[in-house]
Short mmCIF file of C-alpha atoms in Angstrom, two decimals:
data_model
loop_
_atom_site.label_atom_id
_atom_site.label_comp_id
_atom_site.label_asym_id
_atom_site.label_seq_id
_atom_site.Cartn_x
_atom_site.Cartn_y
_atom_site.Cartn_z
CA MET A 1 -37.32 -14.51 -20.18
CA SER A 2 -35.12 -12.84 -17.14
CA LYS A 3 -31.44 -12.68 -17.40
CA LYS A 4 -31.34 -15.23 -14.16
CA GLN A 5 -33.39 -17.69 -16.29
CA LYS A 6 -30.83 -17.58 -19.39
CA TYR A 7 -27.88 -18.08 -17.24
CA GLU A 8 -29.65 -20.85 -15.60
CA ASN A 9 -30.79 -22.61 -18.78
CA TYR A 10 -26.86 -21.90 -20.23
CA VAL A 11 -25.26 -23.46 -17.18
CA ASN A 12 -27.44 -26.47 -17.43
CA SER A 13 -26.87 -26.89 -20.90
CA LEU A 14 -23.20 -27.40 -20.56
CA SER A 15 -21.46 -30.73 -19.71
CA GLU A 16 -18.84 -31.25 -16.83
CA LYS A 17 -15.81 -30.64 -19.33
CA GLU A 18 -17.40 -27.67 -20.81
CA ALA A 19 -18.27 -26.15 -17.34
CA LYS A 20 -14.89 -26.45 -16.45
CA LYS A 21 -13.37 -25.22 -19.20
CA GLU A 22 -15.73 -22.25 -19.23
CA LEU A 23 -14.78 -21.78 -15.43
CA LEU A 24 -10.91 -21.90 -16.04
CA GLU A 25 -10.91 -18.86 -18.74
CA LEU A 26 -13.06 -17.09 -16.54
CA LEU A 27 -10.48 -17.18 -13.80
CA ILE A 28 -7.86 -16.53 -16.00
CA LYS A 29 -9.87 -13.23 -17.07
CA TYR A 30 -10.44 -12.78 -13.49
CA ASP A 31 -6.49 -12.56 -12.36
CA THR A 32 -5.68 -10.72 -15.55
CA LEU A 33 -8.23 -7.81 -14.41
CA GLY A 34 -7.16 -7.91 -10.99
CA ALA A 35 -3.33 -7.24 -11.91
CA LYS A 36 -4.70 -4.11 -14.33
CA LEU A 37 -6.85 -2.92 -11.49
CA ASN A 38 -3.78 -3.23 -8.85
CA LYS A 39 -1.31 -1.29 -11.44
CA LEU A 40 -4.11 1.07 -12.22
CA ASN A 41 -4.20 2.02 -8.30
CA ALA A 42 -0.68 2.23 -7.69
CA HIS A 43 -0.15 5.11 -10.49
CA VAL A 44 -3.30 7.03 -9.08
CA GLU A 45 -1.65 6.76 -5.60
CA LYS A 46 1.81 7.95 -6.93
CA ASN A 47 -0.04 10.77 -8.72
CA ASN A 48 -1.76 11.67 -5.56
CA LYS A 49 1.37 11.88 -3.83
CA ASP A 50 3.33 14.24 -6.88
CA THR A 51 -0.13 16.35 -7.06
CA PHE A 52 -0.30 19.83 -5.26
CA ASP A 53 -3.65 20.74 -4.70
CA SER A 54 -5.89 22.61 -1.95
CA THR A 55 -6.65 19.45 0.13
CA SER A 56 -3.05 17.82 -0.03
CA GLU A 57 0.56 19.15 0.70
CA SER A 58 2.25 16.10 0.99
CA LEU A 59 5.88 16.27 -0.19
CA PRO A 60 7.23 13.99 -3.24
CA LYS A 61 9.11 11.08 -2.34
CA ILE A 62 8.78 10.61 1.38
CA THR A 63 7.85 7.71 3.32
CA LYS A 64 4.77 6.41 4.57
CA LYS A 65 5.80 7.96 8.32
CA GLU A 66 6.47 11.03 7.20
CA GLU A 67 3.28 11.00 4.99
CA LYS A 68 1.06 10.39 7.96
CA ILE A 69 2.88 13.02 10.01
CA GLN A 70 2.39 15.79 7.67
CA ARG A 71 -1.23 15.34 6.49
CA THR A 72 -2.95 18.77 6.89
CA ASP A 73 -6.43 20.18 6.29
CA ARG A 74 -5.51 23.70 6.01
CA ILE A 75 -3.51 24.97 3.32
CA ASN A 76 -3.34 28.01 4.86
CA ASP A 77 -2.30 27.35 8.19
CA GLY A 78 0.77 24.89 7.28
CA VAL A 79 0.31 23.35 10.59
CA LYS A 80 -1.59 20.15 11.70
CA LYS A 81 -4.49 21.29 13.72
CA LYS A 82 -3.66 20.71 17.53
CA ARG A 83 -5.51 18.01 19.08
CA GLY A 84 -5.87 18.91 23.07
CA ARG A 85 -5.05 16.92 25.47
CA LYS A 86 -7.67 14.38 25.99
CA LYS A 87 -10.05 15.51 29.08
CA TYR A 88 -12.00 13.48 31.60
CA THR A 89 -15.49 14.05 30.55
CA LEU A 90 -18.93 12.86 31.40
CA ASN A 91 -19.09 10.67 28.06
CA ASN A 92 -16.78 8.10 29.57
CA THR A 93 -19.74 6.10 31.41
CA THR A 94 -17.61 3.59 32.99
CA ILE A 95 -15.55 5.78 34.80
CA ILE A 96 -18.50 7.89 36.20
CA LYS A 97 -20.05 4.44 37.32
CA GLU A 98 -16.70 3.56 39.45
CA LYS A 99 -16.73 6.75 40.98
CA ILE A 100 -20.38 6.68 42.19
CA LEU A 101 -19.99 3.24 43.60
CA GLU A 102 -16.58 3.98 45.49
CA SER A 103 -18.00 6.86 46.82
CA ASN A 104 -20.82 5.15 48.08
CA ASN A 105 -23.03 8.22 48.55
CA GLU A 106 -26.51 8.34 47.54
CA SER A 107 -26.23 11.97 45.83
CA GLY A 108 -22.75 14.06 45.15
CA THR A 109 -21.72 16.03 42.18
CA ILE A 110 -19.05 14.79 39.52
CA ASN A 111 -17.34 17.54 37.31
CA GLY A 112 -19.70 20.44 38.52
CA ILE A 113 -22.89 17.78 37.70
CA ASP A 114 -25.41 16.86 40.54
CA TYR A 115 -25.99 13.22 40.57
CA LYS A 116 -28.07 11.03 43.04
CA VAL A 117 -28.70 7.07 43.21
CA VAL A 118 -32.39 5.94 43.21
CA GLU A 119 -33.74 2.62 43.89
CA LEU A 120 -35.47 0.86 41.03
CA GLU A 121 -38.88 -1.01 42.48
CA GLN A 122 -38.73 -4.04 41.06
CA ASP A 123 -40.44 -7.37 40.98
CA ASP A 124 -38.44 -10.13 42.62
CA THR A 125 -41.05 -12.97 42.05
CA CYS A 126 -40.34 -15.49 39.34
CA PRO A 127 -42.23 -15.44 36.19
CA VAL A 128 -42.06 -19.38 35.89
CA CYS A 129 -43.03 -20.74 39.29
CA GLY A 130 -44.18 -17.57 41.08
CA GLU A 131 -41.80 -18.02 44.18
CA LYS A 132 -39.28 -15.04 45.52
CA MET A 133 -36.14 -14.81 43.86
CA ILE A 134 -32.60 -14.12 45.46
CA CYS A 135 -30.71 -11.07 44.50
CA ILE A 136 -27.51 -12.31 42.97
CA GLY A 137 -25.85 -8.91 42.25
CA GLU A 138 -26.21 -5.13 41.27
CA GLU A 139 -25.91 -3.43 38.23
CA PRO A 140 -25.70 0.81 38.18
CA VAL A 141 -27.77 2.02 35.15
CA LEU A 142 -26.16 5.73 34.42
CA LYS A 143 -29.02 8.14 32.53
CA TYR A 144 -28.60 11.57 31.94
CA ASN A 145 -31.70 13.56 32.99
CA TYR A 146 -32.14 17.24 31.87
CA VAL A 147 -33.70 19.73 34.45
CA PRO A 148 -34.89 23.02 32.96
CA SER A 149 -33.36 25.66 34.13
CA LYS A 150 -35.59 28.16 36.14
CA ILE A 151 -35.40 31.89 37.11
CA GLU A 152 -36.53 33.01 40.84
CA ILE A 153 -37.15 36.14 42.44
CA ILE A 154 -35.71 36.56 46.26
CA VAL A 155 -37.01 39.18 48.41
CA TYR A 156 -34.43 40.14 51.01
CA LYS A 157 -35.97 42.22 54.10
CA LYS A 158 -33.70 45.37 54.55
CA LYS A 159 -33.67 46.68 57.91
CA LYS A 160 -33.17 50.56 58.90
CA TYR A 161 -32.14 51.64 62.33
CA ALA A 162 -32.36 55.27 63.80
CA CYS A 163 -30.70 56.24 66.87
CA LYS A 164 -32.76 58.25 69.44
CA ASN A 165 -29.85 58.81 71.90
CA LYS A 166 -29.45 62.41 73.64
CA LYS A 167 -25.75 62.11 72.62
CA CYS A 168 -26.40 62.37 69.08
CA GLN A 169 -27.63 65.86 70.06
CA GLY A 170 -31.41 65.31 69.30
CA ARG A 171 -30.71 64.22 65.58
CA ASP A 172 -32.31 61.25 63.95
CA ILE A 173 -29.60 59.30 62.42
CA LEU A 174 -30.63 56.81 60.15
CA TYR A 175 -28.28 53.64 59.80
CA GLU A 176 -28.72 51.23 56.84
CA PRO A 177 -26.09 48.20 57.22
CA ASN A 178 -24.23 47.21 54.32
CA THR A 179 -25.39 44.08 52.67
CA ARG A 180 -22.58 41.69 51.05
CA PHE A 181 -24.21 41.49 47.39
CA ALA A 182 -21.49 41.28 44.79
CA PHE A 183 -23.75 44.01 42.87
CA ASN A 184 -25.45 46.40 44.82
CA ARG A 185 -27.03 48.48 42.21
CA ILE A 186 -28.51 46.37 40.16
CA SER A 187 -31.33 43.85 40.86
CA PHE A 188 -29.58 40.74 39.92
CA THR A 189 -28.10 38.35 41.94
CA THR A 190 -24.41 37.17 41.30
CA SER A 191 -25.39 34.14 39.87
CA PHE A 192 -27.55 35.61 37.42
CA VAL A 193 -24.75 37.94 35.97
CA VAL A 194 -22.43 34.97 35.85
CA TYR A 195 -24.76 33.11 33.43
CA LEU A 196 -25.10 36.42 31.40
CA ILE A 197 -21.33 36.39 31.04
CA MET A 198 -20.97 32.54 30.45
CA GLN A 199 -23.39 33.12 27.66
CA LYS A 200 -22.13 36.15 25.73
CA PHE A 201 -18.30 35.33 26.52
CA LEU A 202 -18.23 31.51 26.12
CA LEU A 203 -20.88 30.52 24.02
CA GLY A 204 -20.91 33.41 21.91
CA THR A 205 -24.45 34.54 22.55
CA PRO A 206 -25.64 37.77 20.97
CA ILE A 207 -27.45 40.04 23.62
CA TYR A 208 -30.54 40.24 21.63
CA ARG A 209 -30.59 36.49 21.79
CA LEU A 210 -30.49 36.50 25.37
CA LYS A 211 -33.33 39.19 25.59
CA GLU A 212 -35.44 36.64 23.55
CA ILE A 213 -34.76 33.70 26.15
CA PHE A 214 -36.10 35.65 28.71
CA GLU A 215 -38.91 36.63 26.95
CA TYR A 216 -39.96 33.09 26.30
CA LYS A 217 -39.61 33.00 30.38
CA ASN A 218 -42.07 35.64 30.88
CA ILE A 219 -39.07 37.69 32.21
CA ASP A 220 -38.95 41.41 30.82
CA ILE A 221 -35.45 42.74 30.62
CA LYS A 222 -34.26 45.46 28.14
CA TYR A 223 -31.37 45.09 26.10
CA ASN A 224 -29.69 48.17 27.55
CA SER A 225 -30.13 46.51 31.02
CA ILE A 226 -28.32 43.41 30.22
CA LEU A 227 -25.81 45.39 28.51
CA ASN A 228 -25.08 47.81 31.59
CA TYR A 229 -24.99 44.39 34.13
CA ILE A 230 -22.21 42.95 31.60
CA ILE A 231 -20.55 46.30 31.73
CA ASN A 232 -20.73 46.72 35.89
CA ALA A 233 -19.41 43.05 35.85
CA GLY A 234 -16.34 43.98 33.30
CA LYS A 235 -15.63 47.46 35.39
CA LYS A 236 -15.58 45.26 38.73
CA ILE A 237 -12.70 43.34 37.97
CA ASN A 238 -10.64 45.99 36.03
CA ARG A 239 -7.93 45.96 38.58
CA LEU A 240 -7.58 42.14 38.68
CA ILE A 241 -7.15 42.20 35.04
CA GLU A 242 -4.53 44.99 35.08
CA LEU A 243 -2.75 43.05 37.92
CA MET A 244 -2.75 40.09 35.58
CA THR A 245 -1.18 42.03 32.95
CA GLU A 246 1.37 43.41 34.86
CA LYS A 247 2.59 39.90 36.21
CA GLN A 248 2.65 38.92 32.75
CA PHE A 249 5.99 40.17 32.41
CA SER A 250 7.95 38.65 35.30
CA ASP A 251 11.49 38.27 36.34
CA GLU A 252 11.54 34.81 34.89
CA THR A 253 12.20 33.59 31.12
CA THR A 254 9.08 33.86 29.58
CA ILE A 255 7.45 33.42 25.95
CA LYS A 256 4.75 35.82 24.74
CA TYR A 257 2.22 35.20 21.69
CA VAL A 258 0.66 38.67 20.42
CA ASP A 259 -1.61 39.34 17.91
CA GLU A 260 -4.06 42.49 17.01
CA THR A 261 -7.11 43.37 15.51
CA THR A 262 -9.40 46.01 14.60
CA MET A 263 -12.62 47.27 16.83
CA SER A 264 -14.84 49.99 15.76
CA LEU A 265 -16.84 51.95 18.41
CA THR A 266 -20.01 53.90 18.07
CA ASN A 267 -18.61 56.65 19.92
CA PRO A 268 -14.78 56.38 19.34
CA GLY A 269 -13.78 59.84 20.50
CA PHE A 270 -11.45 62.38 18.68
CA LEU A 271 -7.94 62.17 18.03
CA GLU A 272 -5.41 65.19 19.19
CA ASN A 273 -5.80 66.71 15.76
CA GLY A 274 -9.45 66.95 16.69
CA LYS A 275 -10.26 64.61 13.62
CA LYS A 276 -12.87 61.71 14.62
CA ARG A 277 -11.05 58.44 15.28
CA LYS A 278 -12.26 55.84 12.67
CA LYS A 279 -11.06 52.73 14.67
CA SER A 280 -9.47 51.47 17.60
CA TYR A 281 -7.81 48.03 18.46
CA VAL A 282 -7.46 44.96 20.74
CA TYR A 283 -4.32 43.13 21.40
CA CYS A 284 -4.06 39.73 22.59
CA SER A 285 -1.03 38.39 24.64
CA VAL A 286 -1.03 34.83 25.17
CA ASP A 287 1.95 33.03 27.66
CA GLU A 288 1.75 29.80 29.91
CA TYR A 289 -0.82 31.11 32.65
CA ARG A 290 -2.65 33.48 31.06
CA THR A 291 -4.66 35.24 27.64
CA VAL A 292 -4.99 39.04 28.40
CA TYR A 293 -6.98 41.15 25.91
CA LYS A 294 -5.81 44.73 25.57
CA PHE A 295 -8.05 47.70 24.26
CA THR A 296 -6.30 50.44 22.72
CA ASN A 297 -7.26 53.79 20.70
CA SER A 298 -4.33 53.36 18.20
CA ARG A 299 -2.33 50.10 17.13
CA SER A 300 0.59 51.65 18.63
CA SER A 301 2.31 48.92 20.43
CA GLU A 302 3.42 51.57 23.39
CA TRP A 303 1.63 49.78 26.02
CA LEU A 304 4.03 46.59 25.15
CA TYR A 305 7.14 48.55 25.31
CA THR A 306 6.14 49.91 28.80
CA LEU A 307 5.54 46.45 30.18
CA ILE A 308 8.37 45.22 28.22
CA ASP A 309 10.91 48.16 29.97
CA LYS A 310 9.98 46.60 33.32
CA MET A 311 10.89 42.90 32.67
CA THR A 312 14.41 42.15 33.96
CA GLY A 313 14.64 38.52 32.97
CA VAL A 314 14.44 36.93 29.32
CA LEU A 315 11.53 37.73 27.06
CA PHE A 316 10.73 35.64 23.88
CA ILE A 317 7.76 37.35 22.07
CA VAL A 318 6.44 36.07 18.98
CA THR A 319 4.42 38.07 16.58
CA ASP A 320 3.51 38.85 12.76
CA ASP A 321 5.28 41.32 10.99
CA TYR A 322 3.57 44.72 11.96
CA SER A 323 6.08 47.59 11.97
CA GLY A 324 4.89 48.10 15.53
CA TYR A 325 6.80 45.73 16.76
CA ASN A 326 9.98 46.47 14.95
CA ASN A 327 11.46 47.99 18.26
CA LEU A 328 11.59 44.81 19.94
CA PRO A 329 14.90 43.30 20.75
CA LEU A 330 15.91 41.11 17.60
CA GLU A 331 17.74 38.51 19.44
CA THR A 332 14.10 37.66 21.09
CA HIS A 333 11.95 38.51 18.41
CA GLN A 334 10.27 35.76 16.52
CA ASN A 335 8.16 36.53 13.49
CA CYS A 336 5.25 33.80 12.50
CA MET A 337 6.44 31.41 9.58
CA CYS A 338 2.69 30.79 8.76
CA HIS A 339 2.68 34.47 7.69
CA VAL A 340 5.81 33.95 5.15
CA ARG A 341 3.93 30.27 4.16
CA ARG A 342 0.84 31.96 3.02
CA ARG A 343 2.37 34.64 0.80
CA PHE A 344 4.19 31.50 -1.10
CA VAL A 345 0.36 30.08 -1.03
CA LYS A 346 -0.86 33.40 -2.51
CA ALA A 347 1.82 33.10 -5.08
CA TYR A 348 1.09 29.30 -6.24
CA TYR A 349 -2.70 29.73 -6.83
CA GLU A 350 -1.51 33.00 -8.97
CA ALA A 351 0.36 30.89 -11.32
CA PRO A 352 -1.28 29.04 -14.18
CA LYS A 353 -2.11 25.68 -13.91
CA GLU A 354 0.42 24.08 -16.38
CA VAL A 355 3.12 25.99 -14.12
CA ARG A 356 1.54 25.35 -10.91
CA ASP A 357 1.59 21.32 -11.66
CA ASN A 358 5.29 21.56 -12.22
CA LEU A 359 7.23 20.04 -9.44
CA ASP A 360 10.00 22.76 -10.03
CA SER A 361 7.43 25.89 -9.80
CA ALA A 362 9.18 28.46 -7.85
CA ALA A 363 6.35 28.87 -5.21
CA ARG A 364 5.68 25.18 -4.60
CA TYR A 365 9.67 24.62 -4.14
CA CYS A 366 9.56 27.26 -1.35
CA ILE A 367 6.48 25.82 0.13
CA SER A 368 7.60 22.60 0.22
CA LEU A 369 10.82 23.57 2.11
CA ILE A 370 8.76 25.16 4.74
CA ASP A 371 6.82 22.47 5.29
CA GLU A 372 9.82 20.20 5.85
CA LEU A 373 10.58 22.85 8.99
CA PHE A 374 6.88 22.03 9.87
CA LEU A 375 7.15 18.68 9.82
CA ILE A 376 10.41 18.57 11.99
CA GLU A 377 8.35 20.38 14.55
CA ARG A 378 5.63 18.02 14.58
CA GLU A 379 8.16 15.13 15.16
CA ILE A 380 9.83 17.02 18.12
CA LYS A 381 6.41 17.88 19.57
CA ASN A 382 6.59 15.85 22.60
CA TYR A 383 10.21 16.18 23.02
CA SER A 384 11.97 17.85 25.85
CA ILE A 385 13.37 21.46 25.53
CA LYS A 386 16.70 20.32 25.47
CA GLU A 387 16.13 17.84 22.92
CA LYS A 388 13.89 20.02 21.14
CA TYR A 389 17.07 22.46 20.80
CA LYS A 390 19.41 19.71 19.46
CA VAL A 391 17.08 18.94 16.78
CA ARG A 392 16.50 22.54 15.76
CA ASN A 393 20.04 23.14 15.44
CA SER A 394 20.89 19.82 13.62
CA GLU A 395 22.59 19.55 10.06
CA ARG A 396 19.39 18.72 8.94
CA THR A 397 17.31 21.83 9.67
CA LYS A 398 20.28 24.21 8.97
CA SER A 399 20.29 22.61 5.21
CA ILE A 400 16.87 23.53 5.06
CA ILE A 401 17.25 27.18 5.92
CA SER A 402 20.22 27.44 3.59
CA LYS A 403 18.22 25.94 0.55
CA LEU A 404 15.34 28.20 0.99
CA LYS A 405 17.91 31.36 1.38
CA ASP A 406 19.94 30.54 -1.21
CA TYR A 407 16.93 29.71 -3.63
CA LEU A 408 15.48 32.96 -2.58
CA GLU A 409 18.34 35.07 -3.33
CA LYS A 410 18.82 33.62 -6.92
CA ILE A 411 15.05 33.67 -8.35
CA ASN A 412 14.02 36.95 -9.99
CA PRO A 413 10.27 36.93 -9.91
CA PRO A 414 7.99 39.11 -12.22
CA GLN A 415 7.74 42.74 -10.89
CA GLY A 416 4.42 43.29 -9.13
CA SER A 417 3.76 39.88 -8.80
CA TYR A 418 2.41 37.56 -5.61
CA MET A 419 5.91 35.89 -5.89
CA GLU A 420 7.81 39.17 -5.60
CA ASP A 421 5.90 40.41 -2.43
CA ALA A 422 6.27 36.63 -1.02
CA LYS A 423 10.27 36.91 -1.67
CA LYS A 424 10.59 40.23 -0.34
CA TYR A 425 8.44 39.67 2.88
CA ALA A 426 10.70 36.39 3.61
CA LEU A 427 13.94 38.12 3.22
CA SER A 428 12.91 41.41 4.92
CA ASN A 429 12.16 39.62 8.18
CA TRP A 430 14.81 37.04 7.49
CA ASP A 431 16.62 37.29 10.99
CA ASN A 432 13.39 37.37 12.93
CA LEU A 433 12.23 33.98 11.56
CA TRP A 434 14.65 32.02 13.08
CA THR A 435 14.90 33.35 16.76
CA TYR A 436 12.66 29.97 17.60
CA LEU A 437 16.10 27.90 17.17
CA LYS A 438 17.29 29.74 20.31
CA ASP A 439 14.93 28.09 22.70
CA GLY A 440 13.16 24.96 22.48
CA ARG A 441 10.10 26.48 24.07
CA VAL A 442 9.48 29.26 21.24
CA SER A 443 7.23 28.01 18.56
CA ILE A 444 8.05 28.43 14.85
CA SER A 445 4.39 30.55 14.58
CA ASN A 446 1.89 32.62 16.21
CA GLN A 447 -1.27 30.32 15.80
CA ILE A 448 -1.54 30.41 19.74
CA ALA A 449 -2.18 34.23 19.57
CA GLU A 450 -4.17 34.24 16.14
CA ASN A 451 -6.62 31.47 17.60
CA LYS A 452 -7.19 33.45 20.78
CA ILE A 453 -7.70 36.64 18.65
CA LYS A 454 -10.60 35.10 17.05
CA LYS A 455 -12.39 35.04 20.25
CA ALA A 456 -11.85 39.16 20.43
CA CYS A 457 -13.69 39.20 16.53
CA MET A 458 -16.62 37.06 18.29
CA ILE A 459 -17.09 40.08 20.80
CA ARG A 460 -17.04 42.65 17.95
CA ASN A 461 -19.10 40.35 15.55
CA ASN A 462 -21.88 39.65 17.87
CA SER A 463 -21.82 43.17 19.91
CA ILE A 464 -24.28 45.61 18.06
CA ILE A 465 -23.63 48.64 20.51
CA ILE A 466 -20.14 48.91 22.02
CA ASN A 467 -20.40 52.42 22.63
CA ASN A 468 -16.95 53.76 23.72
CA GLN A 469 -13.69 52.72 25.25
CA GLU A 470 -15.12 52.25 28.74
CA THR A 471 -17.58 49.73 27.39
CA ALA A 472 -14.89 47.90 25.20
CA ILE A 473 -12.59 47.88 28.20
CA ALA A 474 -15.21 46.01 30.18
CA ASN A 475 -16.20 43.55 27.65
CA PHE A 476 -12.47 42.50 27.22
CA ASN A 477 -11.71 42.07 30.82
CA LEU A 478 -14.32 39.64 31.29
CA LEU A 479 -13.37 37.66 28.11
CA SER A 480 -9.82 37.65 29.58
CA LEU A 481 -10.90 36.28 32.58
CA VAL A 482 -13.28 33.92 31.16
CA GLN A 483 -10.51 32.69 28.49
CA THR A 484 -7.92 32.38 31.24
CA SER A 485 -10.29 30.24 33.35
CA LYS A 486 -10.41 27.69 30.47
CA MET A 487 -6.61 27.34 30.00
CA HIS A 488 -6.66 26.06 33.37
CA ASN A 489 -9.53 23.75 32.68
CA LEU A 490 -11.50 25.50 35.83
CA ASN A 491 -15.30 25.29 36.41
CA ILE A 492 -15.70 28.80 34.88
CA GLU A 493 -19.31 29.27 36.44
CA ALA A 494 -18.31 28.51 39.76
CA TYR A 495 -15.11 30.33 39.85
CA LEU A 496 -16.46 33.66 38.33
CA THR A 497 -19.07 33.54 41.19
CA TYR A 498 -16.16 32.99 43.79
CA VAL A 499 -14.28 36.11 42.05
CA PHE A 500 -17.40 38.50 42.10
CA GLU A 501 -18.44 37.42 45.62
CA ASN A 502 -14.89 37.76 47.07
CA ILE A 503 -13.22 40.61 45.11
CA ASP A 504 -14.11 43.26 47.62
CA ALA A 505 -12.81 41.36 50.59
CA TYR A 506 -9.32 40.70 48.70
CA SER A 507 -8.87 44.08 47.34
CA ASN A 508 -5.38 44.50 49.04
CA ASN A 509 -4.42 40.81 47.65
CA LEU A 510 -6.00 40.07 44.32
CA GLU A 511 -3.48 37.50 43.34
CA VAL A 512 -5.13 35.02 45.63
CA LEU A 513 -8.28 35.08 42.72
CA PHE A 514 -5.65 34.32 39.80
CA PRO A 515 -6.95 31.24 37.96
CA TRP A 516 -3.61 29.61 38.42
CA ASN A 517 -3.30 30.50 42.42
CA GLU A 518 -2.73 27.07 44.05
CA ASN A 519 -6.25 27.10 46.24
CA VAL A 520 -8.09 28.27 43.17
CA LEU A 521 -6.88 25.20 41.20
CA HIS A 522 -7.60 22.67 43.93
CA THR A 523 -10.93 24.29 44.53
CA PHE A 524 -12.34 24.82 40.93
CA GLN A 525 -10.20 22.56 38.64
CA ILE A 526 -12.04 20.39 36.89
CA LYS A 527 -9.86 16.78 37.11
#
């Protein structure tokens, strides 16, 4: 006999009075168990708030609003991942339909994608009576269609001219008119070179994968040929990138975010003392208008100081604690707070579990104070510059900074421990940690440059062969132009084509080709 049958027999055997009594007892038990469950959930929720683990960094005794703001997915960053502003994308089919209907055109382009209106052949005969029906409305149905890309060969007939005039002293003068190709010495058009650049510097596709794609399309292009095409393109915009770098340090008050990473070359050259150079470096400098990558043979920051010397306005610069930045002006130099926090996180994990779970542990207390500073920054994210300045210099911020410094000076961590290293790091860079309080536009961390330098790491990891300094400079010239175009939400493919086809014509006025130029924004910005 099954359980269901047993229960049915038991219920049928009960009288109405017994059944009511049984039901009352069950309801009482249900309420008792529900109260215990609610109490247990409250206890678990309290423990989750008070527990410090790798996935949660909520501070004890905070309001629900603060808890919501303070959520973070990365313990090492200390900053909630920035959500970019909502962009108009082709996923919003309603807006696209409205735009197509408003234009009243049979074909056109939206966000760089072509569209066409097709009339469907439909039967207007009534399926019931067989008579012709009347059209009472129209509904557009949007479908995305994939058109496979194709590569075509174009044969240009280039004429040659010879002069037989006697004034030429009887000599045959052969004349070949200059053709307007962006790349005269290679067998690819501008659109093909731009395709290579987009694949490598925007999508991160390695060159050997591009070679495999061409082989699939029955096009035999050697690896070195693709590399040479990319290098030639990078050399062509060398002066444009140099001018962008020089303009980065203008006469106005500006904020720069700078970071660096290593770069190994297969043929790095030699140092002045005759020894072979082991590695080179790539600097990334980011501001409101541009992202510029600078390749150097050493970690020296002389190129940065040279540009700063030309600066007549006020420059705030945010960096890590690399000693090469030590000569920057103290009053406008901000050190990254995330680097400080990461040291304390490292010290937190070094401690035994029983010490780690203690709310009064040194590392955890320092992290909680730094998190409060980041919490303030998230709260004032959308404030104006003046309002940010006011909040940053309020008693709330000053009390947190005072508590942190007093506590660091008071504690005496074990020698050689991560906590001792974190303490020394924070106190040695103390003055440079609070420059952001002087201006509402300066960030508390250097996350902007650190995120951008990852693109340079992508090029480094996906480039099997970067032979020398010339090759490296060409690669990072293209990366600078692609990333700057991305900052301004340009149609990158169309913009790069425009740059390569017009850079020779505007050689004396390259500023008109800058991604933030008004005409460029008007023509190529995706709205």
